[in-house]
């Protein structure tokens, strides 16, 4: 599966959030660690609900976390 | 290998289905050389064995998997799991529908040309229509599991 057009800076945000692990983020947003990993690698685009939850965890707006880059 | 609980669970289902029903269908094909009554009895025995085995293997393996990944098992399917399940179901359903239409076509064809049954030894397998339907179902399950695993592997 090719990388998707929705990019994100979750890895960077995790780093600045006291080096939060993928597992910790996954538990906070109610998905598996593998799903967080797939989102980070832009191999899976989350639903709006999960995207909002991720943004909320880091105290950012959704467009600060996710960016659409047309292919 | 970095696999989620759901992915491991699908691997168990795929492997157990392939092994148990692969063996079942190979045995069914060999029944064409037996007399009709003996073949019917053997078919019943094989069907019950396959059914019993798949239930036991699935229960035992899935329970062991859940016990070793208790947290993940309690979380259930997340949105990515559900998406892949939905996509896999689409593939599986297509295969099942094709199998049903092939079976229907066979029934109609043999109704019009009944002499074909007597000429072919392969067509003398008892309950062949049921086996074709069962094969369609099992094959659709294999396709469904395989499609889901493809999506899981592709998103790593």
mmCIF file of C-alpha atoms in Angstrom, chain B residues 7-103:
data_model
loop_
_atom_site.group_PDB
_atom_site.id
_atom_site.type_symbol
_atom_site.label_atom_id
_atom_site.label_comp_id
_atom_site.label_asym_id
_atom_site.label_seq_id
_atom_site.Cartn_x
_atom_site.Cartn_y
_atom_site.Cartn_z
ATOM 1 C CA UNK B 7 -4.154 -10.004 12.649
ATOM 2 C CA UNK B 8 -2.874 -12.969 14.656
ATOM 3 C CA UNK B 9 -6.453 -14.128 15.130
ATOM 4 C CA UNK B 10 -7.052 -14.018 11.362
ATOM 5 C CA UNK B 11 -3.835 -15.970 10.731
ATOM 6 C CA UNK B 12 -5.120 -18.707 13.064
ATOM 7 C CA UNK B 13 -8.454 -18.833 11.240
ATOM 8 C CA UNK B 14 -6.792 -18.920 7.820
ATOM 9 C CA UNK B 15 -4.278 -21.657 8.647
ATOM 10 C CA UNK B 16 -6.791 -23.847 10.486
ATOM 11 C CA UNK B 17 -9.358 -23.479 7.677
ATOM 12 C CA UNK B 18 -6.786 -24.324 5.005
ATOM 13 C CA UNK B 19 -5.449 -27.367 6.851
ATOM 14 C CA UNK B 20 -8.734 -28.846 8.038
ATOM 15 C CA UNK B 21 -10.855 -28.200 4.958
ATOM 16 C CA UNK B 22 -7.948 -28.833 2.585
ATOM 17 C CA UNK B 23 -7.708 -32.319 4.052
ATOM 18 C CA UNK B 24 -11.504 -32.652 3.934
ATOM 19 C CA UNK B 25 -11.796 -31.805 0.228
ATOM 20 C CA UNK B 26 -8.857 -34.026 -0.732
ATOM 21 C CA UNK B 27 -10.601 -36.914 1.017
ATOM 22 C CA UNK B 28 -13.917 -36.085 -0.640
ATOM 23 C CA UNK B 29 -12.356 -36.286 -4.119
ATOM 24 C CA UNK B 30 -10.990 -39.757 -3.322
ATOM 25 C CA UNK B 31 -14.533 -40.955 -2.473
ATOM 26 C CA UNK B 32 -15.515 -41.152 -6.138
ATOM 27 C CA UNK B 33 -13.910 -44.618 -6.337
ATOM 28 C CA UNK B 34 -16.085 -46.007 -3.506
ATOM 29 C CA UNK B 35 -19.567 -47.574 -3.865
ATOM 30 C CA UNK B 36 -22.387 -45.030 -3.302
ATOM 31 C CA UNK B 37 -23.476 -46.226 0.160
ATOM 32 C CA UNK B 38 -19.933 -46.435 1.519
ATOM 33 C CA UNK B 39 -19.147 -43.018 0.059
ATOM 34 C CA UNK B 40 -22.207 -41.458 1.721
ATOM 35 C CA UNK B 41 -21.203 -42.863 5.114
ATOM 36 C CA UNK B 42 -17.631 -41.702 4.615
ATOM 37 C CA UNK B 43 -18.845 -38.236 3.593
ATOM 38 C CA UNK B 44 -20.851 -37.915 6.780
ATOM 39 C CA UNK B 45 -17.861 -39.006 8.858
ATOM 40 C CA UNK B 46 -15.514 -36.582 7.088
ATOM 41 C CA UNK B 47 -17.983 -33.700 7.447
ATOM 42 C CA UNK B 48 -18.447 -34.296 11.158
ATOM 43 C CA UNK B 49 -14.686 -34.637 11.681
ATOM 44 C CA UNK B 50 -13.970 -31.391 9.829
ATOM 45 C CA UNK B 51 -16.713 -29.542 11.728
ATOM 46 C CA UNK B 52 -15.532 -30.882 15.075
ATOM 47 C CA UNK B 53 -11.880 -30.092 14.324
ATOM 48 C CA UNK B 54 -12.496 -26.532 13.138
ATOM 49 C CA UNK B 55 -14.580 -25.751 16.236
ATOM 50 C CA UNK B 56 -12.016 -27.233 18.635
ATOM 51 C CA UNK B 57 -8.962 -25.728 16.932
ATOM 52 C CA UNK B 58 -10.564 -22.281 16.690
ATOM 53 C CA UNK B 59 -11.747 -22.306 20.310
ATOM 54 C CA UNK B 60 -8.439 -23.550 21.718
ATOM 55 C CA UNK B 61 -6.139 -21.368 19.586
ATOM 56 C CA UNK B 62 -8.251 -18.202 19.858
ATOM 57 C CA UNK B 63 -8.592 -18.699 23.620
ATOM 58 C CA UNK B 64 -4.821 -19.147 23.972
ATOM 59 C CA UNK B 65 -4.245 -16.028 21.876
ATOM 60 C CA UNK B 66 -6.729 -14.013 23.939
ATOM 61 C CA UNK B 67 -5.159 -15.254 27.181
ATOM 62 C CA UNK B 68 -1.692 -14.186 26.058
ATOM 63 C CA UNK B 69 -2.948 -10.780 24.794
ATOM 64 C CA UNK B 70 -5.635 -10.033 27.366
ATOM 65 C CA UNK B 71 -5.476 -6.245 27.019
ATOM 66 C CA UNK B 72 -5.743 -6.324 23.231
ATOM 67 C CA UNK B 73 -8.530 -8.901 23.358
ATOM 68 C CA UNK B 74 -10.555 -6.662 25.674
ATOM 69 C CA UNK B 75 -10.019 -3.630 23.416
ATOM 70 C CA UNK B 76 -11.744 -5.425 20.536
ATOM 71 C CA UNK B 77 -11.608 -4.252 16.939
ATOM 72 C CA UNK B 78 -10.548 -0.681 16.331
ATOM 73 C CA UNK B 79 -11.481 1.378 13.275
ATOM 74 C CA UNK B 80 -8.621 0.014 11.163
ATOM 75 C CA UNK B 81 -9.574 -3.571 12.004
ATOM 76 C CA UNK B 82 -13.193 -2.820 11.074
ATOM 77 C CA UNK B 83 -12.179 -1.226 7.773
ATOM 78 C CA UNK B 84 -10.045 -4.235 6.803
ATOM 79 C CA UNK B 85 -12.818 -6.582 7.907
ATOM 80 C CA UNK B 86 -15.269 -4.699 5.707
ATOM 81 C CA UNK B 87 -12.916 -4.831 2.705
ATOM 82 C CA UNK B 88 -12.226 -8.534 3.279
ATOM 83 C CA UNK B 89 -15.958 -9.236 3.526
ATOM 84 C CA UNK B 90 -16.498 -7.613 0.124
ATOM 85 C CA UNK B 91 -13.984 -9.963 -1.521
ATOM 86 C CA UNK B 92 -15.351 -12.995 0.317
ATOM 87 C CA UNK B 93 -18.941 -12.150 -0.594
ATOM 88 C CA UNK B 94 -18.046 -11.840 -4.284
ATOM 89 C CA UNK B 95 -16.438 -15.295 -4.264
ATOM 90 C CA UNK B 96 -19.422 -16.785 -2.422
ATOM 91 C CA UNK B 97 -21.893 -15.328 -4.930
ATOM 92 C CA UNK B 98 -19.845 -16.722 -7.837
ATOM 93 C CA UNK B 99 -19.863 -20.155 -6.128
ATOM 94 C CA UNK B 100 -23.628 -20.030 -5.639
ATOM 95 C CA UNK B 101 -24.190 -19.156 -9.301
ATOM 96 C CA UNK B 102 -21.843 -21.953 -10.435
ATOM 97 C CA UNK B 103 -23.820 -24.388 -8.270
#
